[in-house]
Amino acid sequence: MTFQEQIQQGIPAILPQPKAYETNINHAPKRKDILSNDEKKLALKNALRYFEPQHHAELIPEFRNELATYGRIYMYRLRPDYKMYARPISEYPGKSEQAKAIMLMIQNNLDYAVAQHPHELITYGGNGAVFSNWAQYLLTMQYLSEMTDEQTLTMYSGHPMGLFPSHKEAPRVVVTNGMVIPNYSQPDDWERMNALGVSQYGQMTAGSYMYIGPQGIVHGTTITVLNGFRKIKRSPKGGLFVTSGLGGMSGAQPKAGNIAGCITVCAEVNAKITHIRHSQGWINEVIEDLDQLVKRVTLAKANNETVSIAYLGNIVHVWERFDEENIHIDLGSDQTSLHNPWAGGYYPVEISFEEANDMMANNPVLFKKKVQETLRRHTIAINKHTVKGTYFFDYGNAFLLEASRASADILKEENGASPSPSGRAGVGIDFRYPSYVQDIMGPMCFDYGFGPFRWVCASGKLEDLAKTDAIACQVLEEMSKTAPIEIQQQIQDNIQWIKGAQENKLVVGSQARILYADAEGRVKIAEAFNQAIAKSEIETVILGRDHHDVSGTDSPYRETSNIYDGSRFTADMAIQNVIGDSFRGATWVSIHNGGGVGWGEVINGGFGMVLDGSTAASKRLASMLFWDVNNGISRRSWARNEGAIFAIKRAMEKEPLLKVTLPNSVDEQLF
């Protein structure tokens, strides 16, 4: 069968032969055995819903074995034989160009070069899934190949519920992931519902089909590192940035350090992913010996080098050894998947990677104890460095939150202690160290409307990406001529980024790009793309963004950690964002429970939009992108964030139909 025919057949009427388990692929760890015997029977029934009754007797023992061996029913035998990657949009079968674009993005999320655990349909973060099983993938692709622009596909946590009549201006796909009743948002609730096949953790851009490989976070990490060095008033040249995690999104850290121009040491316990990142060129050197690491970093500091070094081992040893050797760390962070601490997101010290994986599945109580012991030890080592002047920040991976739950010395001291590094207290837990959003991304970017705008060239052509880079750069340079001083630095950083994008070889998977832009920049860049498509200078472009943005995510310890009016734990903004995007022209929308900080800790939403050069696309992009950003600025303004007040006033001056309620400040002396 051709690729198109395989897509159109969906779940095959004649079952394919079982497939061998490929040991050379990076697989998800075994999930813990959490279901009762009755629940295991229910999980099998749920999985068998996708198949005709004549296949059930053959599949029951196979699916039972998968559940026992891996803790999930992935339906490995249904994995397609064709190569998984984002093909040019013209190669997808279908009646709707918008649906074809979504198929392209789904396959990009599952590309072996992009996905963390491709056979388990997990894109990043250890559990950020596109689908829960391969039957869902096959059925979804079939539906997309059949749908017209008068239909909408509804996705329930990876399950394609079906095609429903709608209209051309409606989203082609509406995605929800993990939207469970709030009282059932504990980690074990996810484990149980995911094992049953009824809910999944879509992370952010994994389950919304908008991941573009590690490039997506490289840009945000580069901005964070640059502004981190600006905050401590020193040049990145010769400065040392120490962090951990090379899987999924965290693999972007060494590349970002190189672009920023510092020395980066990133620890990782998984040898396979470490060597993958090295082979991809995202890391300069791999070192397995602590003595050698000390010598190499000492030399790099002496020579003011720009270099990225992966230490194959536990990050705790790095922090402790650098303290003993008195190696000064300028910036410190952590980007392990601590939103998923009990299932492979963070590994205990003094235990081998293989032993930890076995303990995780077969002795989860002991594994949790070891992880929490490590978090306490990790924190002690960090605290020793910060006393010496290291600037440490939480990278939005729930490090501070999980360390506090482990009773680590991470909370701000009471009774006359110095203020937290953010300089402000929030409602809820107040940590010794800030989230990077509190100190860097929030006040410097999000409050002014700058966030991770991205696009994908659906043609798959290198020349189309180069042309879009040039168009975006031209728009930004034109904007910089008249932009107020408050946003000049943000614009200049992005001009520098886009000019170096080709040279830094950031593309993994689809021909995609990201840059931080405000509402004005996003609308102008998108319109310039649409005009170029209309003139046949480039082909179809797919717009999107990371959920980690101005308006898409309510997350009290990350995206909204610099909200100080007590509304950090509300999720009105994210819900309003997705509802508003839906009727203003998005091609698809998504809303998720869970993200980079954990199940039950965040609500986040995203979108995708197809540009085809039409006047209808121009109208949609202007309406939707303006709302998508200014919804968040208005909420941040109401929280009395000065940058957001400036930004929303400027937006109202430009758009007479916008009228936002502004806050009044109270004289502190009155209290």
mmCIF file of C-alpha atoms in Angstrom, residues 50 130-132 136 140 153-162 164 173-179 197-200 209:
data_model
loop_
_atom_site.group_PDB
_atom_site.id
_atom_site.type_symbol
_atom_site.label_atom_id
_atom_site.label_comp_id
_atom_site.label_asym_id
_atom_site.label_seq_id
_atom_site.Cartn_x
_atom_site.Cartn_y
_atom_site.Cartn_z
ATOM 1 C CA TYR A 50 -10.997 -0.126 18.787
ATOM 2 C CA VAL A 130 0.446 12.784 21.424
ATOM 3 C CA PHE A 131 -1.748 9.681 21.806
ATOM 4 C CA SER A 132 -2.061 6.891 24.355
ATOM 5 C CA GLN A 136 -5.764 6.344 18.321
ATOM 6 C CA THR A 140 -7.116 10.180 13.964
ATOM 7 C CA LEU A 153 -12.751 16.608 14.837
ATOM 8 C CA THR A 154 -12.987 16.412 18.632
ATOM 9 C CA MET A 155 -10.058 14.850 20.499
ATOM 10 C CA TYR A 156 -10.626 13.545 24.044
ATOM 11 C CA SER A 157 -7.192 12.954 25.626
ATOM 12 C CA GLY A 158 -5.777 11.230 22.566
ATOM 13 C CA HIS A 159 -9.041 9.545 21.559
ATOM 14 C CA PRO A 160 -10.671 10.848 18.359
ATOM 15 C CA MET A 161 -14.299 11.045 19.469
ATOM 16 C CA GLY A 162 -15.408 11.776 15.917
ATOM 17 C CA PHE A 164 -18.983 16.623 13.743
ATOM 18 C CA VAL A 173 -9.787 20.132 15.494
ATOM 19 C CA VAL A 174 -10.509 20.796 19.180
ATOM 20 C CA VAL A 175 -8.141 19.003 21.573
ATOM 21 C CA THR A 176 -8.518 18.417 25.292
ATOM 22 C CA ASN A 177 -5.960 16.511 27.362
ATOM 23 C CA GLY A 178 -6.242 15.410 30.973
ATOM 24 C CA MET A 179 -9.245 17.610 31.707
ATOM 25 C CA GLY A 197 -6.690 4.381 28.510
ATOM 26 C CA VAL A 198 -9.190 7.122 29.379
ATOM 27 C CA SER A 199 -6.959 10.163 29.901
ATOM 28 C CA GLN A 200 -3.473 11.297 29.038
ATOM 29 C CA TYR A 209 0.687 18.902 17.769
#
